[in-house]
mmCIF file of C-alpha atoms in Angstrom:
data_model
loop_
_atom_site.group_PDB
_atom_site.id
_atom_site.type_symbol
_atom_site.label_atom_id
_atom_site.label_comp_id
_atom_site.label_asym_id
_atom_site.label_seq_id
_atom_site.Cartn_x
_atom_site.Cartn_y
_atom_site.Cartn_z
ATOM 1 C CA MET A 1 21.383 15.666 -18.203
ATOM 2 C CA ILE A 2 17.829 16.844 -17.401
ATOM 3 C CA THR A 3 15.370 13.992 -17.834
ATOM 4 C CA SER A 4 12.355 13.120 -15.781
ATOM 5 C CA THR A 5 12.477 9.595 -14.398
ATOM 6 C CA THR A 6 10.544 7.769 -11.716
ATOM 7 C CA ILE A 7 12.094 5.758 -8.906
ATOM 8 C CA TYR A 8 10.137 3.242 -6.845
ATOM 9 C CA ILE A 9 10.432 2.817 -3.092
ATOM 10 C CA LYS A 10 9.258 -0.245 -1.180
ATOM 11 C CA ASN A 11 7.355 0.159 2.132
ATOM 12 C CA MET A 12 6.335 3.746 1.370
ATOM 13 C CA VAL A 13 2.686 3.345 2.347
ATOM 14 C CA CYS A 14 1.434 6.401 4.219
ATOM 15 C CA PRO A 15 1.583 10.204 4.250
ATOM 16 C CA ARG A 16 4.272 10.114 6.972
ATOM 17 C CA CYS A 17 6.354 7.916 4.661
ATOM 18 C CA ILE A 18 6.071 10.566 1.948
ATOM 19 C CA MET A 19 7.257 13.245 4.390
ATOM 20 C CA SER A 20 10.163 11.048 5.501
ATOM 21 C CA VAL A 21 11.316 10.369 1.931
ATOM 22 C CA LYS A 22 10.902 14.056 1.032
ATOM 23 C CA SER A 23 13.104 14.995 4.000
ATOM 24 C CA ILE A 24 15.798 12.510 2.957
ATOM 25 C CA LEU A 25 15.791 13.804 -0.629
ATOM 26 C CA GLN A 26 16.038 17.396 0.577
ATOM 27 C CA ASP A 27 18.852 16.532 3.028
ATOM 28 C CA LEU A 28 20.794 14.938 0.156
ATOM 29 C CA SER A 29 19.993 17.868 -2.199
ATOM 30 C CA ILE A 30 18.454 15.472 -4.715
ATOM 31 C CA GLN A 31 15.988 17.286 -6.961
ATOM 32 C CA PHE A 32 12.509 15.830 -7.476
ATOM 33 C CA ASN A 33 9.252 16.953 -9.068
ATOM 34 C CA ASN A 34 6.648 14.924 -7.212
ATOM 35 C CA ILE A 35 6.348 12.315 -4.446
ATOM 36 C CA ALA A 36 3.473 9.847 -4.112
ATOM 37 C CA LEU A 37 2.989 6.556 -2.305
ATOM 38 C CA GLY A 38 5.717 4.191 -3.464
ATOM 39 C CA GLN A 39 7.308 6.475 -6.032
ATOM 40 C CA VAL A 40 9.223 9.681 -6.657
ATOM 41 C CA GLU A 41 9.308 11.528 -9.946
ATOM 42 C CA MET A 42 12.839 12.825 -10.202
ATOM 43 C CA ALA A 43 13.689 16.202 -11.724
ATOM 44 C CA GLU A 44 16.938 14.834 -13.112
ATOM 45 C CA GLU A 45 18.907 11.615 -13.353
ATOM 46 C CA MET A 46 20.757 10.779 -10.128
ATOM 47 C CA THR A 47 24.467 10.085 -10.127
ATOM 48 C CA LYS A 48 25.658 6.682 -8.890
ATOM 49 C CA TYR A 49 26.929 8.407 -5.753
ATOM 50 C CA GLN A 50 23.559 10.086 -5.077
ATOM 51 C CA ARG A 51 21.753 6.788 -5.669
ATOM 52 C CA ALA A 52 24.048 4.971 -3.227
ATOM 53 C CA LEU A 53 23.543 7.662 -0.563
ATOM 54 C CA LEU A 54 19.789 7.632 -1.090
ATOM 55 C CA GLU A 55 19.641 3.857 -0.890
ATOM 56 C CA GLU A 56 21.631 3.880 2.365
ATOM 57 C CA ARG A 57 19.437 6.574 3.969
ATOM 58 C CA LEU A 58 16.209 4.858 2.860
ATOM 59 C CA LEU A 59 17.326 1.494 4.261
ATOM 60 C CA ALA A 60 18.151 3.136 7.599
ATOM 61 C CA VAL A 61 14.480 4.105 8.036
ATOM 62 C CA GLY A 62 12.879 0.934 6.646
ATOM 63 C CA PHE A 63 12.467 1.786 2.970
ATOM 64 C CA GLU A 64 14.047 0.090 -0.009
ATOM 65 C CA LEU A 65 14.952 1.591 -3.365
ATOM 66 C CA LEU A 66 13.625 -0.784 -6.004
ATOM 67 C CA GLU A 67 15.277 -1.542 -9.294
ATOM 68 C CA PRO A 68 13.046 -0.941 -12.304
ATOM 69 C CA GLY A 69 11.199 -4.041 -13.420
ATOM 70 C CA LYS A 70 9.249 -6.691 -11.576
ATOM 71 C CA SER A 71 9.812 -5.345 -8.052
ATOM 72 C CA ALA A 72 8.609 -1.922 -9.161
ATOM 73 C CA ILE A 73 5.464 -3.481 -10.662
ATOM 74 C CA ILE A 74 4.731 -5.301 -7.390
ATOM 75 C CA SER A 75 5.203 -2.053 -5.478
ATOM 76 C CA LYS A 76 2.808 -0.266 -7.850
ATOM 77 C CA ILE A 77 0.161 -2.977 -7.392
ATOM 78 C CA LYS A 78 0.412 -2.639 -3.610
ATOM 79 C CA THR A 79 0.230 1.152 -3.843
ATOM 80 C CA VAL A 80 -2.926 1.052 -5.986
ATOM 81 C CA VAL A 81 -4.613 -1.294 -3.501
ATOM 82 C CA ILE A 82 -3.509 0.665 -0.418
ATOM 83 C CA GLU A 83 -4.567 4.010 -1.889
ATOM 84 C CA GLN A 84 -8.002 2.650 -2.797
ATOM 85 C CA ILE A 85 -8.667 0.940 0.535
ATOM 86 C CA HIS A 86 -6.998 3.234 3.044
ATOM 87 C CA TYR A 87 -6.946 6.692 1.489
ATOM 88 C CA SER A 88 -9.985 6.987 -0.775
ATOM 89 C CA ASN A 89 -12.854 8.938 0.753
ATOM 90 C CA GLU A 90 -15.381 7.023 -1.295
ATOM 91 C CA PRO A 91 -16.857 3.650 -0.344
ATOM 92 C CA ILE A 92 -15.038 0.807 -2.070
ATOM 93 C CA SER A 93 -17.027 -0.103 -5.148
ATOM 94 C CA VAL A 94 -14.323 -0.801 -7.696
ATOM 95 C CA ASN A 95 -13.368 -3.963 -9.450
ATOM 96 C CA PHE A 96 -9.757 -4.274 -8.281
ATOM 97 C CA SER A 97 -8.653 -6.373 -11.261
ATOM 98 C CA ASN A 98 -9.813 -3.638 -13.676
ATOM 99 C CA LEU A 99 -8.388 -0.854 -11.498
ATOM 100 C CA ILE A 100 -4.966 -2.511 -11.206
ATOM 101 C CA SER A 101 -4.862 -3.459 -14.879
ATOM 102 C CA ASN A 102 -5.789 0.066 -15.987
ATOM 103 C CA LYS A 103 -3.335 1.799 -13.632
ATOM 104 C CA LEU A 104 -0.406 -0.445 -14.573
ATOM 105 C CA HIS A 105 -1.258 -0.868 -18.279
ATOM 106 C CA HIS A 106 -0.848 -4.651 -18.184
ATOM 107 C CA GLU A 107 -3.274 -7.543 -18.405
ATOM 108 C CA TYR A 108 -4.512 -8.571 -14.971
ATOM 109 C CA ALA A 109 -3.638 -12.252 -15.533
ATOM 110 C CA TYR A 110 0.036 -11.326 -16.032
ATOM 111 C CA LEU A 111 0.056 -9.033 -12.991
ATOM 112 C CA SER A 112 -1.664 -11.673 -10.864
ATOM 113 C CA ARG A 113 0.860 -14.387 -11.805
ATOM 114 C CA LEU A 114 3.780 -12.024 -11.234
ATOM 115 C CA PHE A 115 2.461 -10.887 -7.841
ATOM 116 C CA SER A 116 1.855 -14.475 -6.669
ATOM 117 C CA SER A 117 5.259 -15.679 -7.833
ATOM 118 C CA ILE A 118 7.139 -12.871 -6.051
ATOM 119 C CA GLU A 119 4.973 -12.277 -2.959
ATOM 120 C CA GLY A 120 3.835 -15.847 -2.296
ATOM 121 C CA ILE A 121 0.191 -14.765 -1.971
ATOM 122 C CA THR A 122 -2.427 -13.751 -4.486
ATOM 123 C CA ILE A 123 -3.450 -10.168 -5.147
ATOM 124 C CA GLU A 124 -6.898 -11.110 -3.847
ATOM 125 C CA LYS A 125 -5.411 -12.269 -0.533
ATOM 126 C CA PHE A 126 -3.405 -9.036 -0.289
ATOM 127 C CA ILE A 127 -6.595 -7.042 -0.924
ATOM 128 C CA ALA A 128 -8.470 -9.079 1.710
ATOM 129 C CA LYS A 129 -5.721 -8.406 4.281
ATOM 130 C CA GLN A 130 -5.814 -4.687 3.533
ATOM 131 C CA LYS A 131 -9.600 -4.563 3.771
ATOM 132 C CA ILE A 132 -9.616 -6.410 7.109
ATOM 133 C CA GLU A 133 -6.987 -4.023 8.488
ATOM 134 C CA LYS A 134 -9.176 -1.087 7.423
ATOM 135 C CA VAL A 135 -12.175 -2.764 9.073
ATOM 136 C CA LYS A 136 -10.108 -3.094 12.275
ATOM 137 C CA GLU A 137 -9.370 0.635 12.128
ATOM 138 C CA LEU A 138 -13.047 1.484 11.614
ATOM 139 C CA LEU A 139 -14.077 -0.828 14.478
ATOM 140 C CA PHE A 140 -11.394 0.633 16.727
ATOM 141 C CA TYR A 141 -12.655 4.198 16.241
ATOM 142 C CA ASP A 142 -16.264 3.025 16.741
ATOM 143 C CA GLN A 143 -17.828 5.722 14.551
ATOM 144 C CA MET A 144 -19.717 3.413 12.173
ATOM 145 C CA SER A 145 -22.013 0.456 12.587
ATOM 146 C CA LEU A 146 -20.916 -2.931 11.286
ATOM 147 C CA SER A 147 -23.611 -2.616 8.609
ATOM 148 C CA GLN A 148 -22.164 0.697 7.416
ATOM 149 C CA ILE A 149 -18.636 -0.702 7.464
ATOM 150 C CA ALA A 150 -19.753 -3.707 5.390
ATOM 151 C CA LEU A 151 -21.432 -1.380 2.892
ATOM 152 C CA ASP A 152 -18.466 1.026 2.655
ATOM 153 C CA MET A 153 -15.944 -1.801 2.305
ATOM 154 C CA ASN A 154 -18.001 -3.483 -0.449
ATOM 155 C CA TYR A 155 -18.917 -6.670 1.383
ATOM 156 C CA SER A 156 -22.156 -8.270 0.218
ATOM 157 C CA SER A 157 -23.469 -8.445 3.785
ATOM 158 C CA VAL A 158 -22.506 -8.125 7.452
ATOM 159 C CA SER A 159 -22.269 -11.917 7.645
ATOM 160 C CA HIS A 160 -19.843 -11.975 4.709
ATOM 161 C CA LEU A 161 -17.706 -9.307 6.423
ATOM 162 C CA SER A 162 -17.846 -11.230 9.721
ATOM 163 C CA ALA A 163 -16.833 -14.488 8.016
ATOM 164 C CA GLN A 164 -13.884 -12.815 6.246
ATOM 165 C CA PHE A 165 -12.877 -11.046 9.455
ATOM 166 C CA LYS A 166 -12.937 -14.287 11.451
ATOM 167 C CA LYS A 167 -11.027 -16.139 8.728
ATOM 168 C CA GLU A 168 -8.273 -13.484 8.756
ATOM 169 C CA THR A 169 -8.091 -12.687 12.489
ATOM 170 C CA GLY A 170 -9.504 -15.742 14.231
ATOM 171 C CA MET A 171 -12.210 -13.677 15.948
ATOM 172 C CA THR A 172 -15.469 -11.969 15.127
ATOM 173 C CA PRO A 173 -15.689 -8.183 14.754
ATOM 174 C CA THR A 174 -17.544 -8.043 18.094
ATOM 175 C CA GLN A 175 -14.785 -10.000 19.835
ATOM 176 C CA PHE A 176 -12.204 -7.683 18.277
ATOM 177 C CA LYS A 177 -14.047 -4.579 19.516
ATOM 178 C CA SER A 178 -14.243 -5.953 23.062
ATOM 179 C CA GLN A 179 -10.469 -6.437 23.331
ATOM 180 C CA ALA A 180 -8.624 -4.053 25.612
ATOM 181 C CA ASN A 181 -5.646 -3.885 23.244
ATOM 182 C CA PRO A 182 -6.745 -4.653 19.664
ATOM 183 C CA ASN A 183 -4.089 -6.172 17.445
ATOM 184 C CA ARG A 184 -3.855 -3.666 14.619
ATOM 185 C CA LYS A 185 -0.958 -3.673 12.185
ATOM 186 C CA SER A 186 0.664 -0.712 10.530
ATOM 187 C CA LEU A 187 0.377 -0.578 6.748
ATOM 188 C CA ASP A 188 4.066 -1.224 6.253
ATOM 189 C CA ASP A 189 3.743 -4.437 8.305
ATOM 190 C CA LEU A 190 1.098 -5.619 5.816
ATOM 191 C CA GLN A 191 3.386 -5.357 2.803
ATOM 192 C CA SER A 192 4.213 -9.010 2.640
#
């Protein structure tokens, strides 16, 4: 049976994750058409045996094969946010509620309620955490001024960025930069 179907994978949040999943699929001789953050477009329907093997191999390296439905929607929301914040080369200037709603073809109010009920935090809080982690990365590499970071990350001002940063981390951006070993988290640690 040759049908194209998409599977969703939790914790698949970076280019290395894509390479890891691609390697697993190739090792198991499972055919696919395309791999992106959080999802794989399959070339054909997997057998139950292939699915079980894939699930086992994914779990061994920290991924989780999601069943279609609500978990897959949550994964898609996270992927949209992560792609926009961490992998877009453009400064953040989007309205996330419109972006998420358009990408997932659902009303934002529904997606927001679903996300909060399953994740225990709002989409806005998830976005704020992702943005602060990106700010930490930009501060760590010390290639941009705080003013430029605030502008690129779509904060209304440096003081707004500083207030959000302190609220999330307990320290100011300057205090964070002066640390010998900054506490940065990997993207997959930010999933929940």
